[in-house]
Amino acid sequence: MSILIQPLITEKLTRLQEMHQQYAFEVARNSTKPQIKKAIEERYPEVKVARVNTMVVPSKPKGRFTKSGFVSGRSRVWKKAIITLKEGEIDLFSEI
């Protein structure tokens, strides 16, 4: 199983990229910080990771009204990693 699932791109995370050289990825829930750092540096060989912060995003109740009534459920639990690049590194997503 791959450690990096997908990069996350939102307005808030774009601001982090521009101001602090930080990038966010959805990662496997059982991955550790050293594994995430190694996976980033293997996938993008031209960058060096300075720091990795992780957080587990909890499940939230979700619901919607349909013709047959209210349908309730929950969102999934997933893990987010914020990667900080070393000073002077290039833009990580410029080649994508």
PDB file of N, CA and C in Angstrom:
ATOM      1  N   MET A   1       0.846  -1.194   0.000  1.00  0.00           N
ATOM      2  CA  MET A   1       0.000   0.000   0.000  1.00  0.00           C
ATOM      3  C   MET A   1       0.884   1.249   0.000  1.00  0.00           C
ATOM      4  N   SER A   2       0.487   2.229  -0.751  1.00  0.00           N
ATOM      5  CA  SER A   2       1.242   3.471  -0.840  1.00  0.00           C
ATOM      6  C   SER A   2       1.011   4.326   0.403  1.00  0.00           C
ATOM      7  N   ILE A   3       2.048   5.006   0.837  1.00  0.00           N
ATOM      8  CA  ILE A   3       1.928   5.880   2.005  1.00  0.00           C
ATOM      9  C   ILE A   3       1.236   7.180   1.618  1.00  0.00           C
ATOM     10  N   LEU A   4       1.632   7.777   0.485  1.00  0.00           N
ATOM     11  CA  LEU A   4       1.011   9.010   0.015  1.00  0.00           C
ATOM     12  C   LEU A   4      -0.218   8.666  -0.818  1.00  0.00           C
ATOM     13  N   ILE A   5      -1.372   9.146  -0.410  1.00  0.00           N
ATOM     14  CA  ILE A   5      -2.599   8.845  -1.147  1.00  0.00           C
ATOM     15  C   ILE A   5      -2.869   9.936  -2.183  1.00  0.00           C
ATOM     16  N   GLN A   6      -2.908  11.208  -1.739  1.00  0.00           N
ATOM     17  CA  GLN A   6      -3.138  12.299  -2.672  1.00  0.00           C
ATOM     18  C   GLN A   6      -2.732  13.617  -2.029  1.00  0.00           C
ATOM     19  N   PRO A   7      -2.306  14.588  -2.842  1.00  0.00           N
ATOM     20  CA  PRO A   7      -2.044  15.921  -2.288  1.00  0.00           C
ATOM     21  C   PRO A   7      -3.364  16.635  -2.022  1.00  0.00           C
ATOM     22  N   LEU A   8      -3.368  17.495  -1.031  1.00  0.00           N
ATOM     23  CA  LEU A   8      -4.562  18.257  -0.685  1.00  0.00           C
ATOM     24  C   LEU A   8      -4.364  19.696  -1.136  1.00  0.00           C
ATOM     25  N   ILE A   9      -5.341  20.222  -1.866  1.00  0.00           N
ATOM     26  CA  ILE A   9      -5.251  21.587  -2.367  1.00  0.00           C
ATOM     27  C   ILE A   9      -6.548  22.310  -2.012  1.00  0.00           C
ATOM     28  N   THR A  10      -6.439  23.243  -1.076  1.00  0.00           N
ATOM     29  CA  THR A  10      -7.555  24.101  -0.694  1.00  0.00           C
ATOM     30  C   THR A  10      -7.032  25.535  -0.627  1.00  0.00           C
ATOM     31  N   GLU A  11      -7.911  26.487  -0.409  1.00  0.00           N
ATOM     32  CA  GLU A  11      -7.483  27.880  -0.300  1.00  0.00           C
ATOM     33  C   GLU A  11      -6.554  28.069   0.888  1.00  0.00           C
ATOM     34  N   LYS A  12      -6.885  27.475   2.006  1.00  0.00           N
ATOM     35  CA  LYS A  12      -6.073  27.620   3.214  1.00  0.00           C
ATOM     36  C   LYS A  12      -4.695  26.976   3.026  1.00  0.00           C
ATOM     37  N   LEU A  13      -4.664  25.810   2.402  1.00  0.00           N
ATOM     38  CA  LEU A  13      -3.393  25.127   2.184  1.00  0.00           C
ATOM     39  C   LEU A  13      -2.559  25.810   1.109  1.00  0.00           C
ATOM     40  N   THR A  14      -3.189  26.455   0.141  1.00  0.00           N
ATOM     41  CA  THR A  14      -2.460  27.223  -0.860  1.00  0.00           C
ATOM     42  C   THR A  14      -1.764  28.409  -0.203  1.00  0.00           C
ATOM     43  N   ARG A  15      -2.415  29.016   0.765  1.00  0.00           N
ATOM     44  CA  ARG A  15      -1.808  30.120   1.511  1.00  0.00           C
ATOM     45  C   ARG A  15      -0.588  29.621   2.298  1.00  0.00           C
ATOM     46  N   LEU A  16      -0.679  28.416   2.869  1.00  0.00           N
ATOM     47  CA  LEU A  16       0.460  27.821   3.576  1.00  0.00           C
ATOM     48  C   LEU A  16       1.628  27.574   2.620  1.00  0.00           C
ATOM     49  N   GLN A  17       1.325  27.125   1.405  1.00  0.00           N
ATOM     50  CA  GLN A  17       2.369  26.881   0.408  1.00  0.00           C
ATOM     51  C   GLN A  17       3.108  28.169   0.071  1.00  0.00           C
ATOM     52  N   GLU A  18       2.362  29.235  -0.152  1.00  0.00           N
ATOM     53  CA  GLU A  18       2.970  30.491  -0.560  1.00  0.00           C
ATOM     54  C   GLU A  18       3.767  31.144   0.564  1.00  0.00           C
ATOM     55  N   MET A  19       3.258  31.091   1.778  1.00  0.00           N
ATOM     56  CA  MET A  19       3.882  31.823   2.879  1.00  0.00           C
ATOM     57  C   MET A  19       4.954  31.025   3.618  1.00  0.00           C
ATOM     58  N   HIS A  20       4.756  29.724   3.782  1.00  0.00           N
ATOM     59  CA  HIS A  20       5.620  28.952   4.679  1.00  0.00           C
ATOM     60  C   HIS A  20       6.269  27.726   4.054  1.00  0.00           C
ATOM     61  N   GLN A  21       6.130  27.529   2.745  1.00  0.00           N
ATOM     62  CA  GLN A  21       6.680  26.326   2.085  1.00  0.00           C
ATOM     63  C   GLN A  21       6.152  25.040   2.735  1.00  0.00           C
ATOM     64  N   GLN A  22       4.857  25.011   3.042  1.00  0.00           N
ATOM     65  CA  GLN A  22       4.231  23.835   3.635  1.00  0.00           C
ATOM     66  C   GLN A  22       3.228  23.253   2.655  1.00  0.00           C
ATOM     67  N   TYR A  23       3.214  21.929   2.561  1.00  0.00           N
ATOM     68  CA  TYR A  23       2.327  21.212   1.644  1.00  0.00           C
ATOM     69  C   TYR A  23       1.591  20.139   2.427  1.00  0.00           C
ATOM     70  N   ALA A  24       0.351  19.848   2.018  1.00  0.00           N
ATOM     71  CA  ALA A  24      -0.464  18.872   2.732  1.00  0.00           C
ATOM     72  C   ALA A  24      -0.755  17.675   1.837  1.00  0.00           C
ATOM     73  N   PHE A  25      -0.746  16.492   2.450  1.00  0.00           N
ATOM     74  CA  PHE A  25      -1.040  15.249   1.755  1.00  0.00           C
ATOM     75  C   PHE A  25      -1.974  14.412   2.612  1.00  0.00           C
ATOM     76  N   GLU A  26      -2.853  13.677   1.938  1.00  0.00           N
ATOM     77  CA  GLU A  26      -3.592  12.623   2.621  1.00  0.00           C
ATOM     78  C   GLU A  26      -2.678  11.407   2.616  1.00  0.00           C
ATOM     79  N   VAL A  27      -2.488  10.805   3.784  1.00  0.00           N
ATOM     80  CA  VAL A  27      -1.557   9.683   3.905  1.00  0.00           C
ATOM     81  C   VAL A  27      -2.280   8.486   4.527  1.00  0.00           C
ATOM     82  N   ALA A  28      -1.642   7.320   4.438  1.00  0.00           N
ATOM     83  CA  ALA A  28      -2.201   6.112   5.037  1.00  0.00           C
ATOM     84  C   ALA A  28      -2.274   6.286   6.554  1.00  0.00           C
ATOM     85  N   ARG A  29      -3.320   5.778   7.163  1.00  0.00           N
ATOM     86  CA  ARG A  29      -3.534   6.000   8.598  1.00  0.00           C
ATOM     87  C   ARG A  29      -2.477   5.354   9.467  1.00  0.00           C
ATOM     88  N   ASN A  30      -1.846   4.286   8.999  1.00  0.00           N
ATOM     89  CA  ASN A  30      -0.858   3.605   9.838  1.00  0.00           C
ATOM     90  C   ASN A  30       0.570   4.070   9.555  1.00  0.00           C
ATOM     91  N   SER A  31       0.747   5.107   8.747  1.00  0.00           N
ATOM     92  CA  SER A  31       2.090   5.577   8.404  1.00  0.00           C
ATOM     93  C   SER A  31       2.652   6.455   9.521  1.00  0.00           C
ATOM     94  N   THR A  32       3.975   6.432   9.649  1.00  0.00           N
ATOM     95  CA  THR A  32       4.660   7.226  10.665  1.00  0.00           C
ATOM     96  C   THR A  32       5.328   8.426  10.005  1.00  0.00           C
ATOM     97  N   LYS A  33       5.793   9.375  10.825  1.00  0.00           N
ATOM     98  CA  LYS A  33       6.434  10.571  10.289  1.00  0.00           C
ATOM     99  C   LYS A  33       7.700  10.241   9.499  1.00  0.00           C
ATOM    100  N   PRO A  34       8.592   9.349   9.982  1.00  0.00           N
ATOM    101  CA  PRO A  34       9.766   9.007   9.161  1.00  0.00           C
ATOM    102  C   PRO A  34       9.396   8.341   7.835  1.00  0.00           C
ATOM    103  N   GLN A  35       8.355   7.516   7.833  1.00  0.00           N
ATOM    104  CA  GLN A  35       7.913   6.881   6.585  1.00  0.00           C
ATOM    105  C   GLN A  35       7.381   7.920   5.611  1.00  0.00           C
ATOM    106  N   ILE A  36       6.639   8.905   6.105  1.00  0.00           N
ATOM    107  CA  ILE A  36       6.087   9.960   5.255  1.00  0.00           C
ATOM    108  C   ILE A  36       7.221  10.794   4.665  1.00  0.00           C
ATOM    109  N   LYS A  37       8.198  11.153   5.489  1.00  0.00           N
ATOM    110  CA  LYS A  37       9.344  11.940   5.013  1.00  0.00           C
ATOM    111  C   LYS A  37      10.093  11.192   3.915  1.00  0.00           C
ATOM    112  N   LYS A  38      10.314   9.900   4.121  1.00  0.00           N
ATOM    113  CA  LYS A  38      11.032   9.096   3.126  1.00  0.00           C
ATOM    114  C   LYS A  38      10.228   9.007   1.822  1.00  0.00           C
ATOM    115  N   ALA A  39       8.912   8.833   1.926  1.00  0.00           N
ATOM    116  CA  ALA A  39       8.063   8.727   0.739  1.00  0.00           C
ATOM    117  C   ALA A  39       8.064  10.032  -0.056  1.00  0.00           C
ATOM    118  N   ILE A  40       8.030  11.179   0.625  1.00  0.00           N
ATOM    119  CA  ILE A  40       8.059  12.478  -0.061  1.00  0.00           C
ATOM    120  C   ILE A  40       9.388  12.663  -0.783  1.00  0.00           C
ATOM    121  N   GLU A  41      10.495  12.353  -0.103  1.00  0.00           N
ATOM    122  CA  GLU A  41      11.807  12.565  -0.709  1.00  0.00           C
ATOM    123  C   GLU A  41      12.081  11.578  -1.841  1.00  0.00           C
ATOM    124  N   GLU A  42      11.439  10.399  -1.825  1.00  0.00           N
ATOM    125  CA  GLU A  42      11.573   9.469  -2.948  1.00  0.00           C
ATOM    126  C   GLU A  42      10.734   9.910  -4.141  1.00  0.00           C
ATOM    127  N   ARG A  43       9.532  10.402  -3.865  1.00  0.00           N
ATOM    128  CA  ARG A  43       8.641  10.812  -4.951  1.00  0.00           C
ATOM    129  C   ARG A  43       9.098  12.110  -5.607  1.00  0.00           C
ATOM    130  N   TYR A  44       9.614  13.039  -4.804  1.00  0.00           N
ATOM    131  CA  TYR A  44      10.125  14.322  -5.295  1.00  0.00           C
ATOM    132  C   TYR A  44      11.603  14.409  -4.907  1.00  0.00           C
ATOM    133  N   PRO A  45      12.520  13.857  -5.720  1.00  0.00           N
ATOM    134  CA  PRO A  45      13.934  13.767  -5.328  1.00  0.00           C
ATOM    135  C   PRO A  45      14.643  15.119  -5.192  1.00  0.00           C
ATOM    136  N   GLU A  46      14.087  16.185  -5.742  1.00  0.00           N
ATOM    137  CA  GLU A  46      14.765  17.470  -5.677  1.00  0.00           C
ATOM    138  C   GLU A  46      14.462  18.259  -4.406  1.00  0.00           C
ATOM    139  N   VAL A  47      13.612  17.752  -3.504  1.00  0.00           N
ATOM    140  CA  VAL A  47      13.259  18.483  -2.282  1.00  0.00           C
ATOM    141  C   VAL A  47      13.770  17.739  -1.050  1.00  0.00           C
ATOM    142  N   LYS A  48      14.012  18.521   0.007  1.00  0.00           N
ATOM    143  CA  LYS A  48      14.385  17.980   1.311  1.00  0.00           C
ATOM    144  C   LYS A  48      13.327  18.427   2.312  1.00  0.00           C
ATOM    145  N   VAL A  49      12.846  17.478   3.099  1.00  0.00           N
ATOM    146  CA  VAL A  49      11.799  17.759   4.070  1.00  0.00           C
ATOM    147  C   VAL A  49      12.439  18.200   5.381  1.00  0.00           C
ATOM    148  N   ALA A  50      11.982  19.334   5.916  1.00  0.00           N
ATOM    149  CA  ALA A  50      12.484  19.830   7.188  1.00  0.00           C
ATOM    150  C   ALA A  50      11.677  19.267   8.353  1.00  0.00           C
ATOM    151  N   ARG A  51      10.351  19.186   8.188  1.00  0.00           N
ATOM    152  CA  ARG A  51       9.489  18.777   9.296  1.00  0.00           C
ATOM    153  C   ARG A  51       8.214  18.142   8.763  1.00  0.00           C
ATOM    154  N   VAL A  52       7.672  17.196   9.519  1.00  0.00           N
ATOM    155  CA  VAL A  52       6.409  16.542   9.174  1.00  0.00           C
ATOM    156  C   VAL A  52       5.485  16.646  10.383  1.00  0.00           C
ATOM    157  N   ASN A  53       4.311  17.211  10.185  1.00  0.00           N
ATOM    158  CA  ASN A  53       3.272  17.243  11.216  1.00  0.00           C
ATOM    159  C   ASN A  53       2.100  16.410  10.715  1.00  0.00           C
ATOM    160  N   THR A  54       1.533  15.591  11.583  1.00  0.00           N
ATOM    161  CA  THR A  54       0.415  14.744  11.178  1.00  0.00           C
ATOM    162  C   THR A  54      -0.779  14.985  12.091  1.00  0.00           C
ATOM    163  N   MET A  55      -1.954  14.700  11.547  1.00  0.00           N
ATOM    164  CA  MET A  55      -3.177  14.759  12.339  1.00  0.00           C
ATOM    165  C   MET A  55      -4.176  13.766  11.774  1.00  0.00           C
ATOM    166  N   VAL A  56      -4.946  13.162  12.653  1.00  0.00           N
ATOM    167  CA  VAL A  56      -6.007  12.255  12.239  1.00  0.00           C
ATOM    168  C   VAL A  56      -7.299  13.056  12.239  1.00  0.00           C
ATOM    169  N   VAL A  57      -7.930  13.143  11.078  1.00  0.00           N
ATOM    170  CA  VAL A  57      -9.173  13.895  10.929  1.00  0.00           C
ATOM    171  C   VAL A  57     -10.319  12.976  11.347  1.00  0.00           C
ATOM    172  N   PRO A  58     -11.069  13.342  12.395  1.00  0.00           N
ATOM    173  CA  PRO A  58     -12.092  12.436  12.912  1.00  0.00           C
ATOM    174  C   PRO A  58     -13.322  12.351  12.014  1.00  0.00           C
ATOM    175  N   SER A  59     -14.122  11.346  12.273  1.00  0.00           N
ATOM    176  CA  SER A  59     -15.377  11.144  11.562  1.00  0.00           C
ATOM    177  C   SER A  59     -16.403  12.173  12.035  1.00  0.00           C
ATOM    178  N   LYS A  60     -17.224  12.648  11.108  1.00  0.00           N
ATOM    179  CA  LYS A  60     -18.270  13.605  11.445  1.00  0.00           C
ATOM    180  C   LYS A  60     -19.615  13.053  10.997  1.00  0.00           C
ATOM    181  N   PRO A  61     -20.680  13.353  11.730  1.00  0.00           N
ATOM    182  CA  PRO A  61     -21.993  12.910  11.272  1.00  0.00           C
ATOM    183  C   PRO A  61     -22.435  13.697  10.041  1.00  0.00           C
ATOM    184  N   LYS A  62     -22.982  13.004   9.080  1.00  0.00           N
ATOM    185  CA  LYS A  62     -23.477  13.612   7.852  1.00  0.00           C
ATOM    186  C   LYS A  62     -24.911  13.150   7.640  1.00  0.00           C
ATOM    187  N   GLY A  63     -25.691  13.964   6.965  1.00  0.00           N
ATOM    188  CA  GLY A  63     -27.058  13.576   6.677  1.00  0.00           C
ATOM    189  C   GLY A  63     -27.625  14.403   5.543  1.00  0.00           C
ATOM    190  N   ARG A  64     -28.636  13.861   4.912  1.00  0.00           N
ATOM    191  CA  ARG A  64     -29.303  14.600   3.844  1.00  0.00           C
ATOM    192  C   ARG A  64     -30.755  14.139   3.759  1.00  0.00           C
ATOM    193  N   PHE A  65     -31.590  15.030   3.263  1.00  0.00           N
ATOM    194  CA  PHE A  65     -32.995  14.723   3.079  1.00  0.00           C
ATOM    195  C   PHE A  65     -33.215  14.194   1.671  1.00  0.00           C
ATOM    196  N   THR A  66     -33.916  13.082   1.576  1.00  0.00           N
ATOM    197  CA  THR A  66     -34.236  12.486   0.289  1.00  0.00           C
ATOM    198  C   THR A  66     -35.750  12.289   0.206  1.00  0.00           C
ATOM    199  N   LYS A  67     -36.206  11.763  -0.916  1.00  0.00           N
ATOM    200  CA  LYS A  67     -37.638  11.497  -1.068  1.00  0.00           C
ATOM    201  C   LYS A  67     -38.135  10.492  -0.040  1.00  0.00           C
ATOM    202  N   SER A  68     -37.283   9.541   0.308  1.00  0.00           N
ATOM    203  CA  SER A  68     -37.706   8.505   1.257  1.00  0.00           C
ATOM    204  C   SER A  68     -37.434   8.883   2.704  1.00  0.00           C
ATOM    205  N   GLY A  69     -36.978  10.097   2.955  1.00  0.00           N
ATOM    206  CA  GLY A  69     -36.748  10.535   4.324  1.00  0.00           C
ATOM    207  C   GLY A  69     -35.302  10.936   4.548  1.00  0.00           C
ATOM    208  N   PHE A  70     -34.948  11.061   5.805  1.00  0.00           N
ATOM    209  CA  PHE A  70     -33.603  11.498   6.168  1.00  0.00           C
ATOM    210  C   PHE A  70     -32.644  10.316   6.144  1.00  0.00           C
ATOM    211  N   VAL A  71     -31.519  10.473   5.458  1.00  0.00           N
ATOM    212  CA  VAL A  71     -30.494   9.443   5.384  1.00  0.00           C
ATOM    213  C   VAL A  71     -29.308   9.945   6.192  1.00  0.00           C
ATOM    214  N   SER A  72     -28.913   9.184   7.199  1.00  0.00           N
ATOM    215  CA  SER A  72     -27.790   9.617   8.025  1.00  0.00           C
ATOM    216  C   SER A  72     -26.617   8.673   7.846  1.00  0.00           C
ATOM    217  N   GLY A  73     -25.449   9.174   8.131  1.00  0.00           N
ATOM    218  CA  GLY A  73     -24.232   8.387   8.033  1.00  0.00           C
ATOM    219  C   GLY A  73     -23.083   9.160   8.652  1.00  0.00           C
ATOM    220  N   ARG A  74     -21.878   8.706   8.406  1.00  0.00           N
ATOM    221  CA  ARG A  74     -20.701   9.377   8.942  1.00  0.00           C
ATOM    222  C   ARG A  74     -19.633   9.460   7.857  1.00  0.00           C
ATOM    223  N   SER A  75     -18.811  10.502   7.937  1.00  0.00           N
ATOM    224  CA  SER A  75     -17.673  10.593   7.023  1.00  0.00           C
ATOM    225  C   SER A  75     -16.580   9.656   7.531  1.00  0.00           C
ATOM    226  N   ARG A  76     -15.600   9.384   6.679  1.00  0.00           N
ATOM    227  CA  ARG A  76     -14.562   8.435   7.067  1.00  0.00           C
ATOM    228  C   ARG A  76     -13.479   9.128   7.883  1.00  0.00           C
ATOM    229  N   VAL A  77     -12.719   8.350   8.626  1.00  0.00           N
ATOM    230  CA  VAL A  77     -11.575   8.847   9.377  1.00  0.00           C
ATOM    231  C   VAL A  77     -10.359   8.762   8.460  1.00  0.00           C
ATOM    232  N   TRP A  78      -9.547   9.836   8.396  1.00  0.00           N
ATOM    233  CA  TRP A  78      -8.374   9.831   7.543  1.00  0.00           C
ATOM    234  C   TRP A  78      -7.254  10.621   8.192  1.00  0.00           C
ATOM    235  N   LYS A  79      -6.052  10.461   7.654  1.00  0.00           N
ATOM    236  CA  LYS A  79      -4.874  11.097   8.229  1.00  0.00           C
ATOM    237  C   LYS A  79      -4.305  12.122   7.262  1.00  0.00           C
ATOM    238  N   LYS A  80      -3.951  13.295   7.809  1.00  0.00           N
ATOM    239  CA  LYS A  80      -3.400  14.396   7.016  1.00  0.00           C
ATOM    240  C   LYS A  80      -1.977  14.652   7.492  1.00  0.00           C
ATOM    241  N   ALA A  81      -1.070  14.913   6.543  1.00  0.00           N
ATOM    242  CA  ALA A  81       0.304  15.260   6.881  1.00  0.00           C
ATOM    243  C   ALA A  81       0.634  16.619   6.279  1.00  0.00           C
ATOM    244  N   ILE A  82       1.192  17.514   7.103  1.00  0.00           N
ATOM    245  CA  ILE A  82       1.661  18.811   6.647  1.00  0.00           C
ATOM    246  C   ILE A  82       3.187  18.719   6.557  1.00  0.00           C
ATOM    247  N   ILE A  83       3.720  18.895   5.343  1.00  0.00           N
ATOM    248  CA  ILE A  83       5.149  18.762   5.074  1.00  0.00           C
ATOM    249  C   ILE A  83       5.751  20.160   4.971  1.00  0.00           C
ATOM    250  N   THR A  84       6.784  20.429   5.751  1.00  0.00           N
ATOM    251  CA  THR A  84       7.507  21.693   5.656  1.00  0.00           C
ATOM    252  C   THR A  84       8.830  21.430   4.955  1.00  0.00           C
ATOM    253  N   LEU A  85       9.076  22.172   3.865  1.00  0.00           N
ATOM    254  CA  LEU A  85      10.317  22.019   3.118  1.00  0.00           C
ATOM    255  C   LEU A  85      11.413  22.891   3.727  1.00  0.00           C
ATOM    256  N   LYS A  86      12.669  22.497   3.502  1.00  0.00           N
ATOM    257  CA  LYS A  86      13.791  23.298   3.974  1.00  0.00           C
ATOM    258  C   LYS A  86      13.822  24.624   3.230  1.00  0.00           C
ATOM    259  N   GLU A  87      14.427  25.618   3.852  1.00  0.00           N
ATOM    260  CA  GLU A  87      14.492  26.971   3.297  1.00  0.00           C
ATOM    261  C   GLU A  87      15.206  26.961   1.953  1.00  0.00           C
ATOM    262  N   GLY A  88      14.640  27.666   0.976  1.00  0.00           N
ATOM    263  CA  GLY A  88      15.264  27.774  -0.334  1.00  0.00           C
ATOM    264  C   GLY A  88      14.901  26.653  -1.293  1.00  0.00           C
ATOM    265  N   GLU A  89      14.022  25.747  -0.917  1.00  0.00           N
ATOM    266  CA  GLU A  89      13.631  24.660  -1.804  1.00  0.00           C
ATOM    267  C   GLU A  89      12.670  25.174  -2.868  1.00  0.00           C
ATOM    268  N   ILE A  90      12.522  24.389  -3.951  1.00  0.00           N
ATOM    269  CA  ILE A  90      11.656  24.786  -5.062  1.00  0.00           C
ATOM    270  C   ILE A  90      10.204  24.477  -4.752  1.00  0.00           C
ATOM    271  N   ASP A  91       9.315  24.983  -5.588  1.00  0.00           N
ATOM    272  CA  ASP A  91       7.878  24.728  -5.455  1.00  0.00           C
ATOM    273  C   ASP A  91       7.609  23.260  -5.765  1.00  0.00           C
ATOM    274  N   LEU A  92       6.996  22.561  -4.819  1.00  0.00           N
ATOM    275  CA  LEU A  92       6.793  21.119  -4.927  1.00  0.00           C
ATOM    276  C   LEU A  92       5.839  20.759  -6.064  1.00  0.00           C
ATOM    277  N   PHE A  93       4.760  21.520  -6.277  1.00  0.00           N
ATOM    278  CA  PHE A  93       3.750  21.180  -7.261  1.00  0.00           C
ATOM    279  C   PHE A  93       3.960  21.885  -8.597  1.00  0.00           C
ATOM    280  N   SER A  94       5.093  22.526  -8.807  1.00  0.00           N
ATOM    281  CA  SER A  94       5.283  23.267 -10.049  1.00  0.00           C
ATOM    282  C   SER A  94       5.378  22.347 -11.262  1.00  0.00           C
ATOM    283  N   GLU A  95       5.829  21.100 -11.066  1.00  0.00           N
ATOM    284  CA  GLU A  95       5.977  20.198 -12.206  1.00  0.00           C
ATOM    285  C   GLU A  95       4.739  19.368 -12.486  1.00  0.00           C
ATOM    286  N   ILE A  96       3.738  19.443 -11.637  1.00  0.00           N
ATOM    287  CA  ILE A  96       2.531  18.614 -11.823  1.00  0.00           C
ATOM    288  C   ILE A  96       1.627  19.238 -12.853  1.00  0.00           C
TER     289      ILE A  96
END
